PDB file of C-alpha atoms in Angstrom:
ATOM      1  CA  MET A   1      69.550 116.832  92.119  1.00  0.00           C
ATOM      2  CA  ASP A   2      67.244 116.790  95.105  1.00  0.00           C
ATOM      3  CA  VAL A   3      67.239 113.878  97.549  1.00  0.00           C
ATOM      4  CA  SER A   4      64.299 112.148  95.885  1.00  0.00           C
ATOM      5  CA  LYS A   5      66.080 112.104  92.506  1.00  0.00           C
ATOM      6  CA  VAL A   6      69.251 110.710  94.089  1.00  0.00           C
ATOM      7  CA  GLN A   7      67.245 107.940  95.722  1.00  0.00           C
ATOM      8  CA  GLU A   8      65.389 107.297  92.480  1.00  0.00           C
ATOM      9  CA  ALA A   9      68.618 106.875  90.512  1.00  0.00           C
ATOM     10  CA  ALA A  10      70.093 104.604  93.194  1.00  0.00           C
ATOM     11  CA  ALA A  11      66.944 102.467  93.064  1.00  0.00           C
ATOM     12  CA  VAL A  12      67.210 102.118  89.278  1.00  0.00           C
ATOM     13  CA  LEU A  13      70.805 100.901  89.657  1.00  0.00           C
ATOM     14  CA  ALA A  14      69.761  98.536  92.451  1.00  0.00           C
ATOM     15  CA  GLN A  15      67.166  97.048  90.120  1.00  0.00           C
ATOM     16  CA  ALA A  16      69.849  96.470  87.480  1.00  0.00           C
ATOM     17  CA  TYR A  17      71.927  94.593  90.058  1.00  0.00           C
ATOM     18  CA  ALA A  18      68.914  92.499  91.055  1.00  0.00           C
ATOM     19  CA  THR A  19      67.697  91.623  87.549  1.00  0.00           C
ATOM     20  CA  ARG A  20      71.121  91.501  85.825  1.00  0.00           C
ATOM     21  CA  GLU A  21      69.563  93.678  83.122  1.00  0.00           C
ATOM     22  CA  PRO A  22      71.553  96.790  82.155  1.00  0.00           C
ATOM     23  CA  ILE A  23      69.840 100.159  81.957  1.00  0.00           C
ATOM     24  CA  GLU A  24      70.072 103.151  79.651  1.00  0.00           C
ATOM     25  CA  PRO A  25      72.649 105.776  80.595  1.00  0.00           C
ATOM     26  CA  LEU A  26      71.478 107.725  83.630  1.00  0.00           C
ATOM     27  CA  ILE A  27      72.719 110.960  82.080  1.00  0.00           C
ATOM     28  CA  LYS A  28      69.804 110.715  79.619  1.00  0.00           C
ATOM     29  CA  THR A  29      67.332 110.842  82.495  1.00  0.00           C
ATOM     30  CA  TYR A  30      69.256 113.459  84.482  1.00  0.00           C
ATOM     31  CA  PRO A  31      70.972 115.601  81.806  1.00  0.00           C
ATOM     32  CA  GLU A  32      71.578 118.518  84.168  1.00  0.00           C
ATOM     33  CA  ALA A  33      73.243 116.395  86.862  1.00  0.00           C
ATOM     34  CA  GLY A  34      76.938 116.761  87.630  1.00  0.00           C
ATOM     35  CA  VAL A  35      79.809 114.884  89.202  1.00  0.00           C
ATOM     36  CA  GLU A  36      78.792 115.839  92.744  1.00  0.00           C
ATOM     37  CA  ASP A  37      75.328 114.403  92.116  1.00  0.00           C
ATOM     38  CA  ALA A  38      76.877 111.208  90.756  1.00  0.00           C
ATOM     39  CA  TYR A  39      78.881 110.698  93.940  1.00  0.00           C
ATOM     40  CA  ARG A  40      75.722 111.278  96.008  1.00  0.00           C
ATOM     41  CA  ILE A  41      74.032 108.468  94.055  1.00  0.00           C
ATOM     42  CA  GLN A  42      77.060 106.239  94.633  1.00  0.00           C
ATOM     43  CA  GLN A  43      77.032 106.997  98.354  1.00  0.00           C
ATOM     44  CA  GLU A  44      73.321 106.208  98.546  1.00  0.00           C
ATOM     45  CA  GLN A  45      73.995 102.792  97.038  1.00  0.00           C
ATOM     46  CA  VAL A  46      76.819 102.146  99.503  1.00  0.00           C
ATOM     47  CA  ARG A  47      74.558 103.168 102.380  1.00  0.00           C
ATOM     48  CA  ARG A  48      71.973 100.616 101.261  1.00  0.00           C
ATOM     49  CA  TRP A  49      74.600  97.877 100.919  1.00  0.00           C
ATOM     50  CA  VAL A  50      75.939  98.518 104.403  1.00  0.00           C
ATOM     51  CA  GLU A  51      72.422  98.556 105.835  1.00  0.00           C
ATOM     52  CA  GLY A  52      71.943  95.170 104.147  1.00  0.00           C
ATOM     53  CA  GLY A  53      74.929  93.695 105.983  1.00  0.00           C
ATOM     54  CA  ASP A  54      77.846  94.365 103.640  1.00  0.00           C
ATOM     55  CA  ALA A  55      80.892  96.395 104.724  1.00  0.00           C
ATOM     56  CA  VAL A  56      83.272  98.831 103.060  1.00  0.00           C
ATOM     57  CA  ARG A  57      86.694  97.165 102.794  1.00  0.00           C
ATOM     58  CA  GLY A  58      88.483  99.677 100.615  1.00  0.00           C
ATOM     59  CA  HIS A  59      88.316 101.954  97.599  1.00  0.00           C
ATOM     60  CA  LYS A  60      89.248 101.899  93.944  1.00  0.00           C
ATOM     61  CA  VAL A  61      90.453 104.547  91.566  1.00  0.00           C
ATOM     62  CA  GLY A  62      89.050 104.155  88.100  1.00  0.00           C
ATOM     63  CA  LEU A  63      90.073 105.622  84.764  1.00  0.00           C
ATOM     64  CA  ALA A  64      93.563 106.404  86.074  1.00  0.00           C
ATOM     65  CA  SER A  65      95.445 105.545  82.879  1.00  0.00           C
ATOM     66  CA  ALA A  66      95.328 107.203  79.494  1.00  0.00           C
ATOM     67  CA  ALA A  67      94.431 103.824  77.964  1.00  0.00           C
ATOM     68  CA  MET A  68      91.359 103.434  80.172  1.00  0.00           C
ATOM     69  CA  GLN A  69      90.286 107.051  79.682  1.00  0.00           C
ATOM     70  CA  ARG A  70      90.454 106.603  75.902  1.00  0.00           C
ATOM     71  CA  GLN A  71      88.613 103.268  76.111  1.00  0.00           C
ATOM     72  CA  MET A  72      85.802 104.758  78.208  1.00  0.00           C
ATOM     73  CA  GLY A  73      85.696 108.170  76.531  1.00  0.00           C
ATOM     74  CA  VAL A  74      86.370 110.220  79.683  1.00  0.00           C
ATOM     75  CA  ASP A  75      89.145 112.604  80.708  1.00  0.00           C
ATOM     76  CA  GLN A  76      89.642 112.256  84.478  1.00  0.00           C
ATOM     77  CA  PRO A  77      89.874 109.600  87.203  1.00  0.00           C
ATOM     78  CA  ASP A  78      87.041 108.654  89.499  1.00  0.00           C
ATOM     79  CA  TYR A  79      86.674 106.506  92.588  1.00  0.00           C
ATOM     80  CA  GLY A  80      84.359 103.891  94.026  1.00  0.00           C
ATOM     81  CA  HIS A  81      83.910 101.718  97.096  1.00  0.00           C
ATOM     82  CA  LEU A  82      85.014  98.121  97.562  1.00  0.00           C
ATOM     83  CA  THR A  83      82.765  96.035  99.798  1.00  0.00           C
ATOM     84  CA  GLY A  84      83.430  92.680 101.372  1.00  0.00           C
ATOM     85  CA  SER A  85      81.116  90.852  98.985  1.00  0.00           C
ATOM     86  CA  MET A  86      83.214  91.958  96.010  1.00  0.00           C
ATOM     87  CA  PHE A  87      86.309  89.986  97.028  1.00  0.00           C
ATOM     88  CA  HIS A  88      86.879  86.578  95.409  1.00  0.00           C
ATOM     89  CA  LEU A  89      89.565  84.032  96.218  1.00  0.00           C
ATOM     90  CA  GLU A  90      92.357  83.366  93.778  1.00  0.00           C
ATOM     91  CA  HIS A  91      92.014  80.079  91.822  1.00  0.00           C
ATOM     92  CA  GLN A  92      88.426  79.596  93.063  1.00  0.00           C
ATOM     93  CA  ALA A  93      85.710  79.555  90.402  1.00  0.00           C
ATOM     94  CA  ILE A  94      83.907  82.874  90.037  1.00  0.00           C
ATOM     95  CA  PRO A  95      80.412  82.730  88.498  1.00  0.00           C
ATOM     96  CA  THR A  96      80.062  85.256  85.689  1.00  0.00           C
ATOM     97  CA  SER A  97      76.303  85.172  86.268  1.00  0.00           C
ATOM     98  CA  VAL A  98      76.731  87.580  89.195  1.00  0.00           C
ATOM     99  CA  PHE A  99      77.882  90.240  86.719  1.00  0.00           C
ATOM    100  CA  LEU A 100      76.187  91.940  83.778  1.00  0.00           C
ATOM    101  CA  GLN A 101      78.987  92.630  81.266  1.00  0.00           C
ATOM    102  CA  PRO A 102      82.283  91.947  83.053  1.00  0.00           C
ATOM    103  CA  ARG A 103      85.750  92.988  82.021  1.00  0.00           C
ATOM    104  CA  ILE A 104      89.017  92.439  83.877  1.00  0.00           C
ATOM    105  CA  GLU A 105      92.150  94.495  84.422  1.00  0.00           C
ATOM    106  CA  PRO A 106      95.449  94.104  86.325  1.00  0.00           C
ATOM    107  CA  GLU A 107      96.355  96.403  89.209  1.00  0.00           C
ATOM    108  CA  ILE A 108      98.882  96.807  92.009  1.00  0.00           C
ATOM    109  CA  ALA A 109      96.784  96.670  95.186  1.00  0.00           C
ATOM    110  CA  PHE A 110      97.824  98.700  98.221  1.00  0.00           C
ATOM    111  CA  VAL A 111      96.988  97.335 101.675  1.00  0.00           C
ATOM    112  CA  LEU A 112      97.141 100.126 104.239  1.00  0.00           C
ATOM    113  CA  GLY A 113      98.846  99.777 107.598  1.00  0.00           C
ATOM    114  CA  SER A 114      97.778 103.183 108.876  1.00  0.00           C
ATOM    115  CA  ALA A 115      95.077 105.716 108.058  1.00  0.00           C
ATOM    116  CA  LEU A 116      95.302 108.276 105.262  1.00  0.00           C
ATOM    117  CA  ARG A 117      93.090 111.330 105.251  1.00  0.00           C
ATOM    118  CA  GLY A 118      93.337 114.367 103.039  1.00  0.00           C
ATOM    119  CA  PRO A 119      93.543 117.110 102.130  1.00  0.00           C
ATOM    120  CA  GLY A 120      97.267 117.643 102.196  1.00  0.00           C
ATOM    121  CA  VAL A 121      98.402 114.030 101.812  1.00  0.00           C
ATOM    122  CA  THR A 122     101.820 113.774 100.128  1.00  0.00           C
ATOM    123  CA  VAL A 123     103.605 110.881  98.441  1.00  0.00           C
ATOM    124  CA  ALA A 124     105.715 110.549 101.600  1.00  0.00           C
ATOM    125  CA  ASP A 125     102.544 110.212 103.694  1.00  0.00           C
ATOM    126  CA  ALA A 126     101.230 107.566 101.327  1.00  0.00           C
ATOM    127  CA  VAL A 127     104.469 105.568 101.447  1.00  0.00           C
ATOM    128  CA  ARG A 128     104.387 105.544 105.251  1.00  0.00           C
ATOM    129  CA  ALA A 129     100.759 104.393 105.278  1.00  0.00           C
ATOM    130  CA  VAL A 130     101.186 101.374 102.982  1.00  0.00           C
ATOM    131  CA  ASP A 131     101.763  98.054 104.757  1.00  0.00           C
ATOM    132  CA  PHE A 132     102.397  95.993 101.601  1.00  0.00           C
ATOM    133  CA  VAL A 133     101.351  95.621  97.975  1.00  0.00           C
ATOM    134  CA  LEU A 134      99.774  92.686  96.147  1.00  0.00           C
ATOM    135  CA  PRO A 135      99.193  91.755  92.519  1.00  0.00           C
ATOM    136  CA  SER A 136      95.477  91.946  91.837  1.00  0.00           C
ATOM    137  CA  LEU A 137      92.806  91.637  89.194  1.00  0.00           C
ATOM    138  CA  GLU A 138      89.809  93.917  89.253  1.00  0.00           C
ATOM    139  CA  ILE A 139      86.590  92.768  87.620  1.00  0.00           C
ATOM    140  CA  VAL A 140      84.922  95.886  86.330  1.00  0.00           C
ATOM    141  CA  ASP A 141      81.271  95.770  85.410  1.00  0.00           C
ATOM    142  CA  SER A 142      78.673  98.263  84.268  1.00  0.00           C
ATOM    143  CA  ARG A 143      74.979  98.438  84.923  1.00  0.00           C
ATOM    144  CA  ILE A 144      74.779 100.751  81.868  1.00  0.00           C
ATOM    145  CA  GLN A 145      73.881  99.167  78.516  1.00  0.00           C
ATOM    146  CA  ASP A 146      76.839  98.334  76.239  1.00  0.00           C
ATOM    147  CA  TRP A 147      79.267 100.248  78.491  1.00  0.00           C
ATOM    148  CA  LYS A 148      78.013 103.503  76.945  1.00  0.00           C
ATOM    149  CA  ILE A 149      79.023 105.482  80.006  1.00  0.00           C
ATOM    150  CA  SER A 150      79.600 109.139  80.656  1.00  0.00           C
ATOM    151  CA  LEU A 151      81.701 110.186  83.648  1.00  0.00           C
ATOM    152  CA  PHE A 152      78.426 110.788  85.487  1.00  0.00           C
ATOM    153  CA  ASP A 153      77.226 107.257  84.742  1.00  0.00           C
ATOM    154  CA  THR A 154      80.355 105.446  85.857  1.00  0.00           C
ATOM    155  CA  ILE A 155      80.654 107.446  89.091  1.00  0.00           C
ATOM    156  CA  ALA A 156      77.004 106.910  89.982  1.00  0.00           C
ATOM    157  CA  ASP A 157      77.499 103.209  89.242  1.00  0.00           C
ATOM    158  CA  ASN A 158      80.218 102.950  91.929  1.00  0.00           C
ATOM    159  CA  ALA A 159      82.973 103.566  89.384  1.00  0.00           C
ATOM    160  CA  SER A 160      81.853 100.491  87.424  1.00  0.00           C
ATOM    161  CA  SER A 161      83.007  98.160  90.198  1.00  0.00           C
ATOM    162  CA  GLY A 162      82.338  94.439  90.074  1.00  0.00           C
ATOM    163  CA  GLY A 163      84.844  92.314  91.950  1.00  0.00           C
ATOM    164  CA  VAL A 164      88.420  91.907  93.157  1.00  0.00           C
ATOM    165  CA  VAL A 165      90.868  89.000  93.186  1.00  0.00           C
ATOM    166  CA  LEU A 166      93.971  89.538  95.314  1.00  0.00           C
ATOM    167  CA  GLY A 167      97.192  87.610  94.839  1.00  0.00           C
ATOM    168  CA  SER A 168      98.799  85.901  97.793  1.00  0.00           C
ATOM    169  CA  SER A 169     102.376  87.217  97.557  1.00  0.00           C
ATOM    170  CA  PRO A 170     102.701  90.364  99.704  1.00  0.00           C
ATOM    171  CA  THR A 171     105.644  92.596  98.848  1.00  0.00           C
ATOM    172  CA  ALA A 172     107.130  95.477 100.801  1.00  0.00           C
ATOM    173  CA  LEU A 173     106.684  98.778  99.028  1.00  0.00           C
ATOM    174  CA  GLY A 174     110.403  99.517  99.088  1.00  0.00           C
ATOM    175  CA  SER A 175     111.241  96.288  97.284  1.00  0.00           C
ATOM    176  CA  VAL A 176     109.845  97.302  93.907  1.00  0.00           C
ATOM    177  CA  ASP A 177     109.759 100.436  91.750  1.00  0.00           C
ATOM    178  CA  LEU A 178     106.048 100.648  91.035  1.00  0.00           C
ATOM    179  CA  ARG A 179     106.558 102.974  88.075  1.00  0.00           C
ATOM    180  CA  LEU A 180     108.779 100.518  86.220  1.00  0.00           C
ATOM    181  CA  ALA A 181     106.975  97.306  87.187  1.00  0.00           C
ATOM    182  CA  GLY A 182     105.885  95.689  83.944  1.00  0.00           C
ATOM    183  CA  CYS A 183     102.713  93.675  83.624  1.00  0.00           C
ATOM    184  CA  VAL A 184     101.595  90.944  81.236  1.00  0.00           C
ATOM    185  CA  LEU A 185      97.920  89.992  81.212  1.00  0.00           C
ATOM    186  CA  TYR A 186      97.105  86.495  79.937  1.00  0.00           C
ATOM    187  CA  GLN A 187      93.683  85.206  78.952  1.00  0.00           C
ATOM    188  CA  ASN A 188      93.420  81.447  78.514  1.00  0.00           C
ATOM    189  CA  GLY A 189      97.180  81.188  78.053  1.00  0.00           C
ATOM    190  CA  SER A 190      97.531  83.913  75.418  1.00  0.00           C
ATOM    191  CA  VAL A 191      98.883  87.408  75.955  1.00  0.00           C
ATOM    192  CA  ALA A 192      95.911  89.776  76.041  1.00  0.00           C
ATOM    193  CA  ALA A 193      97.568  93.043  77.091  1.00  0.00           C
ATOM    194  CA  THR A 194     100.765  94.524  78.487  1.00  0.00           C
ATOM    195  CA  GLY A 195     101.504  97.595  80.549  1.00  0.00           C
ATOM    196  CA  ALA A 196     103.469  99.073  83.429  1.00  0.00           C
ATOM    197  CA  GLY A 197     102.855 100.834  86.712  1.00  0.00           C
ATOM    198  CA  GLY A 198     103.828 104.170  85.234  1.00  0.00           C
ATOM    199  CA  ALA A 199     100.638 104.080  83.144  1.00  0.00           C
ATOM    200  CA  VAL A 200      98.676 104.794  86.340  1.00  0.00           C
ATOM    201  CA  LEU A 201      98.938 108.579  86.788  1.00  0.00           C
ATOM    202  CA  GLY A 202     102.707 108.285  86.383  1.00  0.00           C
ATOM    203  CA  SER A 203     102.888 106.014  89.441  1.00  0.00           C
ATOM    204  CA  PRO A 204     100.258 104.054  91.381  1.00  0.00           C
ATOM    205  CA  LEU A 205     101.366 106.037  94.447  1.00  0.00           C
ATOM    206  CA  ASN A 206     100.135 109.222  92.767  1.00  0.00           C
ATOM    207  CA  SER A 207      96.758 107.554  92.431  1.00  0.00           C
ATOM    208  CA  LEU A 208      96.697 106.712  96.146  1.00  0.00           C
ATOM    209  CA  VAL A 209      97.543 110.324  96.986  1.00  0.00           C
ATOM    210  CA  TRP A 210      94.836 111.585  94.601  1.00  0.00           C
ATOM    211  CA  LEU A 211      92.273 109.338  96.248  1.00  0.00           C
ATOM    212  CA  ALA A 212      93.132 110.363  99.819  1.00  0.00           C
ATOM    213  CA  ASN A 213      93.003 114.057  98.919  1.00  0.00           C
ATOM    214  CA  THR A 214      89.774 113.678  96.950  1.00  0.00           C
ATOM    215  CA  VAL A 215      87.758 111.778  99.555  1.00  0.00           C
ATOM    216  CA  GLY A 216      89.223 113.526 102.609  1.00  0.00           C
ATOM    217  CA  PRO A 217      87.176 116.735 102.203  1.00  0.00           C
ATOM    218  CA  LEU A 218      84.078 114.519 102.035  1.00  0.00           C
ATOM    219  CA  GLY A 219      84.835 113.185 105.508  1.00  0.00           C
ATOM    220  CA  VAL A 220      86.207 109.844 104.281  1.00  0.00           C
ATOM    221  CA  THR A 221      89.372 108.318 105.731  1.00  0.00           C
ATOM    222  CA  LEU A 222      91.276 105.502 104.041  1.00  0.00           C
ATOM    223  CA  GLU A 223      91.376 103.059 106.934  1.00  0.00           C
ATOM    224  CA  PRO A 224      94.108 100.678 108.159  1.00  0.00           C
ATOM    225  CA  GLY A 225      93.649  97.248 106.621  1.00  0.00           C
ATOM    226  CA  HIS A 226      91.687  98.588 103.681  1.00  0.00           C
ATOM    227  CA  VAL A 227      92.571  97.696 100.109  1.00  0.00           C
ATOM    228  CA  VAL A 228      93.089 100.449  97.558  1.00  0.00           C
ATOM    229  CA  LEU A 229      93.122  99.640  93.856  1.00  0.00           C
ATOM    230  CA  PRO A 230      94.925 102.543  92.129  1.00  0.00           C
ATOM    231  CA  GLY A 231      93.903 101.845  88.544  1.00  0.00           C
ATOM    232  CA  SER A 232      94.576  99.517  85.657  1.00  0.00           C
ATOM    233  CA  MET A 233      97.995  99.018  84.103  1.00  0.00           C
ATOM    234  CA  THR A 234      96.436  97.943  80.789  1.00  0.00           C
ATOM    235  CA  ARG A 235      93.175  98.210  78.914  1.00  0.00           C
ATOM    236  CA  ALA A 236      90.302  96.140  80.295  1.00  0.00           C
ATOM    237  CA  ILE A 237      89.423  92.900  78.486  1.00  0.00           C
ATOM    238  CA  PRO A 238      86.010  91.165  78.405  1.00  0.00           C
ATOM    239  CA  VAL A 239      85.687  87.846  80.224  1.00  0.00           C
ATOM    240  CA  SER A 240      83.385  84.889  79.589  1.00  0.00           C
ATOM    241  CA  PRO A 241      82.412  81.709  81.462  1.00  0.00           C
ATOM    242  CA  GLY A 242      85.318  79.257  81.586  1.00  0.00           C
ATOM    243  CA  ASP A 243      88.028  81.886  81.171  1.00  0.00           C
ATOM    244  CA  THR A 244      91.256  81.864  83.151  1.00  0.00           C
ATOM    245  CA  VAL A 245      93.000  85.213  83.488  1.00  0.00           C
ATOM    246  CA  VAL A 246      96.496  85.630  84.914  1.00  0.00           C
ATOM    247  CA  ALA A 247      98.360  88.856  85.579  1.00  0.00           C
ATOM    248  CA  THR A 248     102.113  88.705  86.106  1.00  0.00           C
ATOM    249  CA  ILE A 249     103.640  91.871  87.555  1.00  0.00           C
ATOM    250  CA  ALA A 250     107.417  92.213  87.758  1.00  0.00           C
ATOM    251  CA  GLY A 251     108.610  92.182  91.352  1.00  0.00           C
ATOM    252  CA  LEU A 252     105.182  91.267  92.720  1.00  0.00           C
ATOM    253  CA  GLY A 253     104.435  87.847  91.259  1.00  0.00           C
ATOM    254  CA  SER A 254     101.179  86.731  89.710  1.00  0.00           C
ATOM    255  CA  VAL A 255      97.468  86.525  90.432  1.00  0.00           C
ATOM    256  CA  THR A 256      94.917  84.206  88.807  1.00  0.00           C
ATOM    257  CA  ALA A 257      91.172  84.578  88.329  1.00  0.00           C
ATOM    258  CA  VAL A 258      89.190  81.517  87.238  1.00  0.00           C
ATOM    259  CA  PHE A 259      85.649  81.911  85.917  1.00  0.00           C
ATOM    260  CA  ALA A 260      83.201  79.041  86.234  1.00  0.00           C
ATOM    261  CA  PRO A 261      82.162  77.262  83.023  1.00  0.00           C
ATOM    262  CA  ALA A 262      78.665  78.025  81.779  1.00  0.00           C
ATOM    263  CA  SER A 263      77.660  74.438  82.558  1.00  0.00           C
ATOM    264  CA  GLU A 264      78.298  75.063  86.254  1.00  0.00           C
ATOM    265  CA  GLU A 265      76.184  78.208  86.321  1.00  0.00           C
ATOM    266  CA  SER A 266      72.984  76.802  84.870  1.00  0.00           C
TER     267      SER A 266
END
């Protein structure tokens, strides 16, 4: 794709954000485009957000579990950017009106204490770089109609990012075996899904390593203080106004996302 096509696609996605109206899959308009083009579109969106006053506060790995890859019909992970405006406080009402077709998923969030930059990052490097971990809920969202996404579509759409809710119980990395940490996801008091850290590329740490080594050759460093979401431990579930979603992760505690009732959004 030439620069004008990249900017055109980014503008179409920006319009979907502004109008809250999803669009047809971008791959239909740009059938010859590839993964590299998709990341160029994503980066153009991030550039516009930063120019508008937002700031990059971390990254996310998407489609890191077999469950999510099956659900989305893709066969490899991807990544996106987390900006300051995406973070929501735990237990504080989140308006669903800011999203188009939101879903939610539980993750073990890494908070970095030192920089990570690939290529060549190992698991040992990643362990040294992590300051602490937190239970978290990621709100995924798609600007593509009915979530009918190809890998190209989700990457271009910032890896279908929407929002983040971080728990408030920091845990040292050495205090929990992330692979064996079980998770129960509750929606309005009922169990909606279960999973474990090992569902995320075998270990969430593998996902962090993958991310550092994938973005490093592009000139991107994972910065101290940044949040990295390594991928969902369960399938994603749709959310509606008035929902309360709680994720309990063994050894890490719980995190709660509360969505404002429809009556408060009108």
